[in-house]
Coordinates of C-alpha atoms in Angstrom, one line a residue:
M1489 CA 69.1 94.5 140.2
F1490 CA 71.2 97.9 139.7
D1491 CA 74.9 97.7 140.1
L1492 CA 76.2 99.4 142.9
N1493 CA 79.1 101.1 141.3
R1494 CA 76.9 102.6 138.8
L1495 CA 74.6 103.9 141.7
R1496 CA 77.6 105.4 143.4
A1497 CA 78.5 107.2 140.1
L1498 CA 74.9 108.7 140.1
R1499 CA 75.2 109.8 143.8
A1500 CA 78.7 111.5 142.8
V1501 CA 77.0 113.2 139.9
A1502 CA 74.0 114.4 142.2
A1503 CA 76.5 115.6 144.7
H1504 CA 79.0 117.6 142.3
G1505 CA 76.6 118.6 139.4
T1506 CA 79.2 117.5 136.8
M1507 CA 80.7 114.7 135.2
T1508 CA 84.1 116.0 135.9
G1509 CA 83.6 116.8 139.4
A1510 CA 82.0 113.2 140.1
A1511 CA 84.9 111.6 138.2
A1512 CA 87.5 113.6 140.5
A1513 CA 85.6 112.4 143.7
L1514 CA 85.6 108.8 142.6
G1515 CA 89.1 108.6 140.9
Y1516 CA 87.7 107.8 137.5
T1517 CA 87.8 109.8 134.3
P1518 CA 84.8 111.7 133.1
S1519 CA 84.2 109.2 130.3
A1520 CA 84.1 106.1 132.6
I1521 CA 81.4 108.1 134.8
S1522 CA 79.3 108.6 131.6
Q1523 CA 79.5 105.1 130.7
Q1524 CA 78.6 104.0 134.0
I1525 CA 75.4 106.2 133.9
A1526 CA 74.7 105.2 130.3
K1527 CA 74.6 101.5 131.6
L1528 CA 72.4 102.5 134.8
E1529 CA 69.9 104.2 132.3
R1530 CA 69.7 100.8 130.5
E1531 CA 69.2 99.0 133.6
A1532 CA 66.5 101.4 134.7
G1533 CA 64.7 101.9 131.5
S1534 CA 64.7 105.7 132.2
E1535 CA 66.7 108.8 131.1
L1536 CA 68.8 109.8 134.2
L1537 CA 70.5 113.0 133.3
D1538 CA 69.4 116.1 131.3
R1539 CA 72.6 117.4 130.1
Q1540 CA 72.9 121.1 129.5
G1541 CA 76.5 122.5 128.7
G1542 CA 79.1 121.4 131.1
K1543 CA 76.4 120.9 133.8
V1544 CA 73.8 118.2 134.3
E1545 CA 70.4 117.9 135.8
L1546 CA 69.1 114.9 137.4
T1547 CA 65.7 113.7 136.1
P1548 CA 63.0 112.6 138.7
A1549 CA 63.7 109.0 137.9
A1550 CA 67.7 109.9 138.8
W1551 CA 66.8 111.5 142.0
L1552 CA 64.7 108.5 142.9
L1553 CA 67.6 106.2 142.4
A1554 CA 70.0 108.4 144.2
E1555 CA 68.0 108.4 147.2
A1556 CA 67.7 104.6 147.1
A1557 CA 71.5 104.5 146.6
D1558 CA 72.1 106.4 149.9
E1559 CA 69.8 103.9 151.7
V1560 CA 71.7 100.9 150.1
V1561 CA 75.1 102.5 151.0
A1562 CA 74.0 103.1 154.7
V1563 CA 72.7 99.4 155.0
L1564 CA 76.1 98.1 153.6
E1565 CA 78.2 100.3 155.8
R1566 CA 76.4 98.9 158.8
T1567 CA 77.0 95.6 157.6
R1568 CA 80.6 96.2 157.1
S1569 CA 80.9 97.4 160.7
R1570 CA 79.2 94.4 162.1
L1571 CA 81.5 92.1 160.0
E1572 CA 84.6 93.9 161.2
E1573 CA 83.1 93.5 164.8
Q1574 CA 83.0 89.9 164.5
R1575 CA 86.3 89.6 163.2
D1576 CA 87.4 91.9 166.1
Q1577 CA 90.1 93.5 164.1
P1578 CA 90.4 96.6 161.4
T1579 CA 89.8 95.4 157.8
G1580 CA 89.1 96.6 154.3
R1581 CA 89.7 100.1 152.9
L1582 CA 89.8 103.2 155.1
V1583 CA 89.9 106.6 153.3
L1584 CA 91.1 109.7 155.5
A1585 CA 90.6 113.3 154.5
A1586 CA 92.7 115.9 156.1
F1587 CA 94.0 119.5 155.4
P1588 CA 97.7 120.1 154.5
T1589 CA 99.1 121.0 157.9
A1590 CA 97.5 117.8 159.5
C1591 CA 98.9 115.6 156.7
R1592 CA 102.5 117.1 157.6
G1593 CA 102.1 117.4 161.1
F1594 CA 100.8 113.8 162.2
A1595 CA 98.2 112.2 160.0
A1596 CA 100.9 110.6 157.7
A1597 CA 102.8 109.1 160.4
A1598 CA 99.3 107.8 162.1
L1599 CA 98.6 106.0 158.8
A1600 CA 102.1 104.4 158.7
A1601 CA 101.7 103.3 162.2
L1602 CA 98.0 102.2 161.4
E1603 CA 99.3 100.2 158.4
G1604 CA 102.2 98.6 160.4
R1605 CA 99.9 97.3 163.0
H1606 CA 96.9 96.3 160.9
R1607 CA 97.9 94.6 157.9
T1608 CA 94.5 93.8 156.6
L1609 CA 93.6 97.4 156.6
D1610 CA 94.1 99.2 153.4
C1611 CA 94.7 103.0 154.3
R1612 CA 94.1 105.8 151.9
L1613 CA 94.6 109.8 152.3
V1614 CA 92.9 112.7 150.6
E1615 CA 94.3 116.1 151.2
A1616 CA 91.1 118.5 151.6
D1617 CA 90.2 121.6 153.5
P1618 CA 87.7 121.0 156.4
N1619 CA 84.7 122.1 154.5
R1620 CA 85.4 119.6 151.7
A1621 CA 86.6 117.0 154.0
I1622 CA 83.3 117.1 155.7
S1623 CA 81.3 116.7 152.5
L1624 CA 83.6 113.7 151.5
V1625 CA 82.7 112.0 154.9
V1626 CA 78.8 112.8 154.4
R1627 CA 78.8 111.3 151.0
G1628 CA 80.7 108.2 151.9
E1629 CA 83.8 109.2 149.7
A1630 CA 86.0 109.1 152.9
D1631 CA 85.4 107.3 156.1
L1632 CA 86.9 109.8 158.7
A1633 CA 88.3 113.4 158.4
V1634 CA 90.7 115.5 160.4
V1635 CA 89.2 118.9 160.6
H1636 CA 89.8 122.2 162.3
D1637 CA 87.9 125.2 163.4
W1638 CA 88.8 128.5 165.2
H1639 CA 87.1 129.4 168.4
N1640 CA 85.4 132.5 166.7
T1641 CA 84.7 130.6 163.4
P1642 CA 83.1 127.3 164.6
L1643 CA 82.5 124.5 162.1
T1644 CA 78.9 123.4 161.4
L1645 CA 78.6 119.7 161.3
P1646 CA 75.7 117.7 160.0
A1647 CA 73.9 115.8 162.5
S1648 CA 74.7 112.5 160.9
L1649 CA 78.2 112.8 161.7
S1650 CA 80.2 111.8 165.3
V1651 CA 83.2 113.8 166.4
A1652 CA 86.2 113.4 168.7
E1653 CA 88.4 116.1 169.7
L1654 CA 92.1 115.7 169.0
G1655 CA 93.9 118.5 170.4
E1656 CA 94.5 122.5 170.2
D1657 CA 96.9 124.1 167.6
I1658 CA 98.4 127.5 168.5
A1659 CA 99.3 130.0 165.8
D1660 CA 102.0 132.7 165.8
V1661 CA 102.6 135.8 163.8
A1662 CA 105.1 135.4 161.1
L1663 CA 107.0 138.4 160.0
P1664 CA 109.9 139.4 157.8
A1665 CA 113.0 139.3 159.7
A1666 CA 113.8 143.2 159.1
H1667 CA 110.3 144.1 160.3
P1668 CA 110.2 146.3 163.4
L1669 CA 108.0 144.1 165.4
A1670 CA 110.2 141.1 164.7
D1671 CA 112.2 141.2 167.9
R1672 CA 109.2 141.6 170.1
D1673 CA 108.6 139.1 172.7
E1674 CA 104.9 139.2 171.8
V1675 CA 102.5 141.4 169.7
T1676 CA 98.8 142.2 170.0
P1677 CA 96.1 142.5 167.2
Y1678 CA 96.3 146.1 167.6
D1679 CA 100.0 146.1 167.0
L1680 CA 99.2 144.8 163.5
R1681 CA 96.4 147.0 162.4
E1682 CA 98.3 148.5 159.7
E1683 CA 99.8 145.5 158.3
R1684 CA 99.4 144.0 154.7
W1685 CA 98.4 140.3 155.4
I1686 CA 99.3 137.0 153.6
G1687 CA 96.4 134.8 153.8
Q1688 CA 94.1 132.4 152.1
G1689 CA 91.1 133.9 149.9
S1690 CA 87.6 134.5 150.8
G1691 CA 85.6 131.3 152.0
A1692 CA 88.7 129.6 153.4
M1693 CA 88.1 129.2 157.2
C1694 CA 91.5 130.7 158.1
H1695 CA 90.4 133.8 156.0
E1696 CA 87.1 134.1 158.0
W1697 CA 89.0 133.7 161.0
L1698 CA 91.3 136.6 160.4
V1699 CA 88.5 138.9 159.4
R1700 CA 86.6 138.1 162.6
S1701 CA 89.5 138.4 164.8
F1702 CA 90.2 142.1 163.8
S1703 CA 86.6 143.1 163.2
G1704 CA 86.0 142.9 167.0
L1705 CA 88.4 145.7 167.4
G1706 CA 87.1 147.7 164.6
I1707 CA 89.8 146.8 162.1
E1708 CA 89.4 145.4 158.8
P1709 CA 92.6 143.5 157.9
D1710 CA 94.2 144.4 154.4
I1711 CA 94.7 140.9 153.0
A1712 CA 96.8 142.0 150.1
Y1713 CA 98.2 138.5 149.0
Q1714 CA 95.5 135.7 148.9
I1715 CA 97.8 132.5 148.8
E1716 CA 96.5 128.9 149.5
E1717 CA 100.0 127.2 149.7
Y1718 CA 102.0 127.2 152.7
E1719 CA 105.4 127.2 151.0
S1720 CA 104.2 130.3 148.8
Q1721 CA 103.2 132.2 151.8
V1722 CA 106.6 131.6 153.6
A1723 CA 108.1 133.0 150.1
L1724 CA 106.2 136.1 150.2
L1725 CA 107.3 136.4 153.9
A1726 CA 110.8 136.0 153.1
A1727 CA 110.6 138.6 150.3
G1728 CA 109.3 141.3 153.1
L1729 CA 105.9 141.4 151.3
G1730 CA 103.5 141.2 154.3
V1731 CA 102.8 139.3 157.5
T1732 CA 100.7 136.2 158.4
M1733 CA 99.6 133.8 161.0
L1734 CA 101.2 130.4 161.0
P1735 CA 99.8 127.6 162.9
R1736 CA 102.6 125.5 164.7
L1737 CA 101.3 122.0 163.7
G1738 CA 103.3 121.0 160.4
R1739 CA 105.2 124.3 160.2
G1740 CA 108.6 122.8 159.7
A1741 CA 111.7 125.0 159.3
L1742 CA 111.5 128.6 158.4
P1743 CA 114.1 130.5 156.4
P1744 CA 116.4 133.0 158.6
T1745 CA 114.7 136.0 156.8
V1746 CA 111.4 135.0 158.7
R1747 CA 110.5 135.5 162.3
V1748 CA 107.6 134.1 164.3
V1749 CA 106.5 136.1 167.3
P1750 CA 103.5 134.9 169.6
M1751 CA 100.3 137.1 169.7
R1752 CA 98.4 137.9 173.0
P1753 CA 95.7 136.7 173.4
A1754 CA 97.0 133.6 171.6
P1755 CA 94.9 132.4 168.8
S1756 CA 94.3 128.4 168.5
R1757 CA 92.3 126.2 166.4
R1758 CA 90.7 123.0 167.6
L1759 CA 91.4 119.8 165.8
S1760 CA 88.7 117.0 165.6
A1761 CA 88.1 113.9 163.8
V1762 CA 84.7 113.3 162.3
W1763 CA 82.9 110.2 160.7
R1764 CA 79.6 108.9 159.8
S1765 CA 77.6 107.8 163.2
Q1766 CA 76.4 104.8 161.3
A1767 CA 80.1 103.5 161.3
D1768 CA 80.5 104.0 165.1
R1769 CA 81.1 100.4 165.7
R1770 CA 83.6 99.9 163.0
P1771 CA 86.9 98.8 164.6
A1772 CA 88.8 100.6 161.7
I1773 CA 87.5 103.8 162.9
H1774 CA 88.4 103.3 166.6
A1775 CA 91.9 102.2 165.3
T1776 CA 92.4 105.1 163.1
L1777 CA 91.3 107.5 165.9
A1778 CA 93.9 105.8 168.4
A1779 CA 96.8 106.1 165.6
L1780 CA 95.8 109.9 165.1
R1781 CA 96.0 110.3 169.0
G1782 CA 99.1 108.5 169.3
Q1783 CA 100.8 110.7 166.6
W1784 CA 99.4 114.1 167.9
P1785 CA 102.3 116.6 168.9
G1786 CA 103.1 115.9 172.3
A1787 CA 101.0 112.8 172.9
E1788 CA 103.7 111.0 174.5
S1789 CA 104.3 113.5 177.3
S1790 CA 100.5 114.1 177.8
Q1791 CA 99.9 110.4 178.3
S1792 CA 102.5 110.3 180.8
D1793 CA 101.0 113.0 183.2
P1794 CA 98.7 111.8 186.1

Protein backbone atom coordinates (compact mmCIF):
# COMPACT_ATOMS: atom_id res chain seq x y z
CA MET A 1 0.00 0.00 0.00
CA PHE A 2 1.34 3.41 -0.99
CA ASP A 3 1.19 6.35 1.41
CA LEU A 4 -1.24 8.98 0.07
CA ASN A 5 0.84 11.95 1.24
CA ARG A 6 3.82 10.59 -0.66
CA LEU A 7 1.68 10.18 -3.77
CA ARG A 8 0.53 13.78 -3.39
CA ALA A 9 4.17 14.88 -3.20
CA LEU A 10 4.90 13.00 -6.43
CA ARG A 11 1.88 14.61 -8.14
CA ALA A 12 3.14 18.04 -7.10
CA VAL A 13 6.62 17.34 -8.48
CA ALA A 14 5.03 16.19 -11.75
CA ALA A 15 2.96 19.37 -11.94
CA HIS A 16 5.70 21.88 -10.99
CA GLY A 17 8.83 20.20 -12.34
CA THR A 18 10.99 21.03 -9.31
CA MET A 19 11.20 20.11 -5.64
CA THR A 20 11.00 23.80 -4.77
CA GLY A 21 7.80 24.32 -6.76
CA ALA A 22 6.20 21.21 -5.28
CA ALA A 23 7.17 22.29 -1.77
CA ALA A 24 5.69 25.78 -2.23
CA ALA A 25 2.43 24.32 -3.55
CA LEU A 26 2.03 21.88 -0.66
CA GLY A 27 3.38 24.08 2.12
CA TYR A 28 6.43 21.91 2.87
CA THR A 29 10.17 22.41 2.56
CA PRO A 30 12.02 21.01 -0.48
CA SER A 31 13.85 18.67 1.92
CA ALA A 32 10.55 17.26 3.18
CA ILE A 33 9.36 16.65 -0.40
CA SER A 34 12.64 14.92 -1.22
CA GLN A 35 12.25 12.66 1.81
CA GLN A 36 8.68 11.79 0.82
CA ILE A 37 9.82 10.83 -2.68
CA ALA A 38 12.70 8.75 -1.31
CA LYS A 39 10.28 6.79 0.92
CA LEU A 40 7.91 6.32 -2.02
CA GLU A 41 10.81 4.96 -4.10
CA ARG A 42 11.44 2.36 -1.40
CA GLU A 43 7.75 1.45 -1.31
CA ALA A 44 7.61 1.13 -5.10
CA GLY A 45 10.99 -0.58 -5.44
CA SER A 46 11.73 1.70 -8.39
CA GLU A 47 13.60 4.90 -9.09
CA LEU A 48 11.07 7.68 -9.59
CA LEU A 49 13.08 10.80 -10.38
CA ASP A 50 15.92 11.59 -12.73
CA ARG A 51 17.56 14.63 -11.15
CA GLN A 52 19.25 17.03 -13.58
CA GLY A 53 20.49 20.25 -12.01
CA GLY A 54 17.62 22.16 -10.46
CA LYS A 55 14.96 20.26 -12.39
CA VAL A 56 13.73 16.72 -12.11
CA GLU A 57 12.30 14.34 -14.70
CA LEU A 58 9.82 11.62 -13.76
CA THR A 59 10.69 8.08 -14.74
CA PRO A 60 8.08 5.84 -16.44
CA ALA A 61 7.38 4.24 -13.05
CA ALA A 62 6.78 7.68 -11.54
CA TRP A 63 4.30 8.64 -14.25
CA LEU A 64 2.44 5.39 -13.62
CA LEU A 65 2.19 6.19 -9.92
CA ALA A 66 1.22 9.83 -10.59
CA GLU A 67 -1.65 8.72 -12.84
CA ALA A 68 -2.80 6.24 -10.20
CA ALA A 69 -2.61 9.00 -7.58
CA ASP A 70 -4.94 11.15 -9.69
CA GLU A 71 -7.50 8.34 -9.71
CA VAL A 72 -7.15 7.75 -5.97
CA VAL A 73 -7.56 11.43 -5.16
CA ALA A 74 -10.65 11.62 -7.39
CA VAL A 75 -12.24 8.65 -5.61
CA LEU A 76 -11.45 10.13 -2.20
CA GLU A 77 -12.94 13.49 -3.20
CA ARG A 78 -16.17 11.88 -4.35
CA THR A 79 -16.29 9.92 -1.09
CA ARG A 80 -15.71 13.08 0.95
CA SER A 81 -18.58 14.78 -0.89
CA ARG A 82 -20.92 11.90 -0.11
CA LEU A 83 -19.92 11.85 3.55
CA GLU A 84 -20.58 15.58 3.82
CA GLU A 85 -23.92 15.02 2.10
CA GLN A 86 -24.85 12.41 4.67
CA ARG A 87 -24.01 14.78 7.51
CA ASP A 88 -25.82 17.55 5.61
CA GLN A 89 -23.28 20.16 6.71
CA PRO A 90 -19.97 21.58 5.44
CA THR A 91 -17.01 19.98 7.20
CA GLY A 92 -13.28 19.44 6.79
CA ARG A 93 -10.76 21.71 5.11
CA LEU A 94 -11.67 24.07 2.30
CA VAL A 95 -8.97 25.97 0.40
CA LEU A 96 -10.08 29.02 -1.58
CA ALA A 97 -7.78 30.64 -4.16
CA ALA A 98 -8.48 34.25 -5.17
CA PHE A 99 -6.68 37.14 -6.87
CA PRO A 100 -5.66 40.16 -4.73
CA THR A 101 -8.56 42.55 -5.36
CA ALA A 102 -11.05 39.73 -4.80
CA CYS A 103 -9.33 38.91 -1.49
CA ARG A 104 -9.68 42.53 -0.39
CA GLY A 105 -13.04 43.19 -1.97
CA PHE A 106 -15.16 40.32 -0.66
CA ALA A 107 -13.42 36.93 -0.30
CA ALA A 108 -11.97 37.66 3.16
CA ALA A 109 -15.38 38.75 4.45
CA ALA A 110 -16.98 35.68 2.86
CA LEU A 111 -14.58 33.32 4.63
CA ALA A 112 -15.14 35.10 7.95
CA ALA A 113 -18.90 34.69 7.57
CA LEU A 114 -18.44 31.08 6.53
CA GLU A 115 -16.31 30.19 9.56
CA GLY A 116 -18.77 31.93 11.87
CA ARG A 117 -21.65 29.92 10.44
CA HIS A 118 -19.95 26.52 10.08
CA ARG A 119 -17.64 25.76 12.99
CA THR A 120 -16.60 22.37 11.60
CA LEU A 121 -15.27 23.91 8.38
CA ASP A 122 -11.55 24.78 8.27
CA CYS A 123 -11.21 27.61 5.72
CA ARG A 124 -7.88 28.52 4.09
CA LEU A 125 -7.08 31.28 1.57
CA VAL A 126 -4.36 31.35 -1.11
CA GLU A 127 -3.74 34.56 -3.09
CA ALA A 128 -3.25 33.64 -6.75
CA ASP A 129 -3.88 35.19 -10.17
CA PRO A 130 -6.64 33.50 -12.20
CA ASN A 131 -4.43 31.23 -14.31
CA ARG A 132 -2.52 29.93 -11.28
CA ALA A 133 -5.74 29.61 -9.28
CA ILE A 134 -7.26 27.41 -11.96
CA SER A 135 -4.17 25.19 -11.93
CA LEU A 136 -4.40 24.88 -8.14
CA VAL A 137 -8.01 23.72 -8.40
CA VAL A 138 -7.29 21.26 -11.22
CA ARG A 139 -4.43 19.71 -9.22
CA GLY A 140 -6.52 19.49 -6.05
CA GLU A 141 -4.37 21.99 -4.14
CA ALA A 142 -7.37 24.33 -3.83
CA ASP A 143 -11.03 23.37 -3.63
CA LEU A 144 -12.52 26.47 -5.19
CA ALA A 145 -11.17 29.60 -6.90
CA VAL A 146 -12.41 33.10 -7.60
CA VAL A 147 -11.22 34.08 -11.09
CA HIS A 148 -11.90 36.84 -13.58
CA ASP A 149 -11.78 37.43 -17.29
CA TRP A 150 -12.31 40.48 -19.46
CA HIS A 151 -14.86 40.26 -22.26
CA ASN A 152 -12.18 40.45 -24.95
CA THR A 153 -9.78 38.19 -23.00
CA PRO A 154 -11.79 35.11 -21.95
CA LEU A 155 -10.41 32.42 -19.67
CA THR A 156 -10.06 28.91 -21.00
CA LEU A 157 -11.42 26.50 -18.40
CA PRO A 158 -10.65 22.76 -18.39
CA ALA A 159 -13.66 20.52 -18.98
CA SER A 160 -13.16 19.03 -15.50
CA LEU A 161 -14.25 22.27 -13.79
CA SER A 162 -17.69 23.65 -12.93
CA VAL A 163 -18.25 27.41 -12.98
CA ALA A 164 -20.71 29.89 -11.44
CA GLU A 165 -20.79 33.60 -12.24
CA LEU A 166 -20.47 35.99 -9.29
CA GLY A 167 -20.76 39.45 -10.84
CA GLU A 168 -19.29 42.20 -13.03
CA ASP A 169 -16.54 44.61 -11.96
CA ILE A 170 -16.11 47.90 -13.85
CA ALA A 171 -12.69 49.50 -14.30
CA ASP A 172 -11.95 53.23 -14.53
CA VAL A 173 -9.01 55.19 -15.87
CA ALA A 174 -6.75 56.45 -13.06
CA LEU A 175 -4.60 59.52 -13.71
CA PRO A 176 -2.41 61.95 -11.77
CA ALA A 177 -4.54 64.82 -10.44
CA ALA A 178 -2.58 67.32 -12.56
CA HIS A 179 -3.23 65.40 -15.80
CA PRO A 180 -5.13 67.39 -18.50
CA LEU A 181 -7.82 64.65 -18.63
CA ALA A 182 -8.28 64.37 -14.85
CA ASP A 183 -11.29 66.75 -14.74
CA ARG A 184 -13.16 65.11 -17.62
CA ASP A 185 -16.54 63.43 -16.98
CA GLU A 186 -15.36 60.52 -19.13
CA VAL A 187 -12.64 59.55 -21.57
CA THR A 188 -12.36 57.24 -24.57
CA PRO A 189 -9.51 54.90 -25.53
CA TYR A 190 -8.65 57.33 -28.34
CA ASP A 191 -8.11 60.10 -25.75
CA LEU A 192 -5.43 57.89 -24.16
CA ARG A 193 -3.57 56.88 -27.31
CA GLU A 194 -0.42 58.88 -26.45
CA GLU A 195 -0.23 57.95 -22.76
CA ARG A 196 2.47 56.00 -20.94
CA TRP A 197 0.79 53.17 -19.06
CA ILE A 198 1.32 51.58 -15.68
CA GLY A 199 0.26 47.94 -15.89
CA GLN A 200 1.08 44.35 -15.24
CA GLY A 201 3.71 42.49 -17.22
CA SER A 202 3.30 40.35 -20.31
CA GLY A 203 1.40 37.14 -19.63
CA ALA A 204 -0.90 38.70 -17.02
CA MET A 205 -4.57 38.81 -17.98
CA CYS A 206 -4.84 42.59 -17.38
CA HIS A 207 -1.84 43.15 -19.67
CA GLU A 208 -3.46 41.12 -22.46
CA TRP A 209 -6.76 42.96 -21.97
CA LEU A 210 -5.08 46.38 -22.29
CA VAL A 211 -3.20 45.40 -25.44
CA ARG A 212 -6.32 43.93 -27.08
CA SER A 213 -8.52 46.88 -26.12
CA PHE A 214 -6.26 49.34 -27.95
CA SER A 215 -5.15 47.10 -30.83
CA GLY A 216 -8.71 47.19 -32.17
CA LEU A 217 -8.19 50.92 -32.69
CA GLY A 218 -4.83 50.43 -34.34
CA ILE A 219 -3.03 51.66 -31.19
CA GLU A 220 -0.24 49.88 -29.37
CA PRO A 221 -0.30 51.02 -25.71
CA ASP A 222 3.06 52.10 -24.32
CA ILE A 223 3.29 50.06 -21.09
CA ALA A 224 6.29 51.88 -19.65
CA TYR A 225 5.93 50.60 -16.07
CA GLN A 226 5.24 46.91 -15.52
CA ILE A 227 4.03 46.72 -11.93
CA GLU A 228 2.21 43.78 -10.33
CA GLU A 229 1.34 45.24 -6.93
CA TYR A 230 -1.67 47.55 -6.62
CA GLU A 231 -0.07 49.87 -4.03
CA SER A 232 3.00 50.34 -6.25
CA GLN A 233 0.81 51.23 -9.22
CA VAL A 234 -0.94 53.88 -7.12
CA ALA A 235 2.44 55.23 -5.95
CA LEU A 236 3.55 55.70 -9.55
CA LEU A 237 0.26 57.40 -10.37
CA ALA A 238 0.69 59.75 -7.42
CA ALA A 239 4.18 60.60 -8.69
CA GLY A 240 2.72 61.58 -12.07
CA LEU A 241 4.48 58.84 -14.00
CA GLY A 242 1.63 57.44 -16.10
CA VAL A 243 -1.99 56.32 -16.27
CA THR A 244 -3.60 52.98 -15.54
CA MET A 245 -6.90 51.12 -15.30
CA LEU A 246 -8.17 50.45 -11.78
CA PRO A 247 -11.06 48.02 -11.21
CA ARG A 248 -13.55 49.21 -8.61
CA LEU A 249 -13.49 45.98 -6.61
CA GLY A 250 -11.11 46.23 -3.67
CA ARG A 251 -9.88 49.64 -4.78
CA GLY A 252 -9.92 51.40 -1.44
CA ALA A 253 -9.19 55.07 -0.81
CA LEU A 254 -6.88 56.84 -3.25
CA PRO A 255 -4.53 59.73 -2.40
CA PRO A 256 -5.65 63.26 -3.39
CA THR A 257 -2.95 63.28 -6.05
CA VAL A 258 -4.85 60.61 -8.04
CA ARG A 259 -8.12 60.94 -9.97
CA VAL A 260 -10.36 58.27 -11.52
CA VAL A 261 -12.41 58.97 -14.65
CA PRO A 262 -14.93 56.58 -16.26
CA MET A 263 -14.05 55.30 -19.71
CA ARG A 264 -16.56 54.86 -22.50
CA PRO A 265 -17.29 52.19 -23.46
CA ALA A 266 -16.91 51.05 -19.83
CA PRO A 267 -14.47 48.14 -19.53
CA SER A 268 -15.58 45.40 -17.16
CA ARG A 269 -14.39 42.01 -16.04
CA ARG A 270 -16.55 39.03 -15.17
CA LEU A 271 -15.88 37.31 -11.83
CA SER A 272 -16.65 33.62 -11.44
CA ALA A 273 -16.10 30.79 -9.02
CA VAL A 274 -14.69 27.49 -10.32
CA TRP A 275 -14.32 24.08 -8.68
CA ARG A 276 -13.78 20.47 -9.70
CA SER A 277 -16.99 18.96 -11.08
CA GLN A 278 -16.42 15.78 -9.08
CA ALA A 279 -17.01 17.89 -5.94
CA ASP A 280 -20.33 19.28 -7.22
CA ARG A 281 -22.30 17.64 -4.42
CA ARG A 282 -20.00 18.73 -1.59
CA PRO A 283 -21.91 20.95 0.88
CA ALA A 284 -18.76 23.00 1.61
CA ILE A 285 -18.65 24.13 -2.03
CA HIS A 286 -22.27 25.27 -1.96
CA ALA A 287 -21.80 27.02 1.38
CA THR A 288 -18.73 28.86 0.08
CA LEU A 289 -20.53 29.95 -3.07
CA ALA A 290 -23.39 31.30 -0.95
CA ALA A 291 -20.93 33.18 1.28
CA LEU A 292 -19.12 34.70 -1.72
CA ARG A 293 -22.40 35.83 -3.27
CA GLY A 294 -23.56 37.21 0.07
CA GLN A 295 -20.45 39.39 0.38
CA TRP A 296 -20.39 40.54 -3.24
CA PRO A 297 -20.50 44.39 -3.29
CA GLY A 298 -24.12 45.48 -3.61
CA ALA A 299 -25.42 41.98 -2.85
CA GLU A 300 -27.99 43.22 -0.32
CA SER A 301 -29.49 45.77 -2.67
CA SER A 302 -29.55 43.32 -5.58
CA GLN A 303 -31.21 40.63 -3.46
CA SER A 304 -33.97 43.06 -2.44
CA ASP A 305 -34.85 43.88 -6.06
CA PRO A 306 -37.93 42.12 -7.47
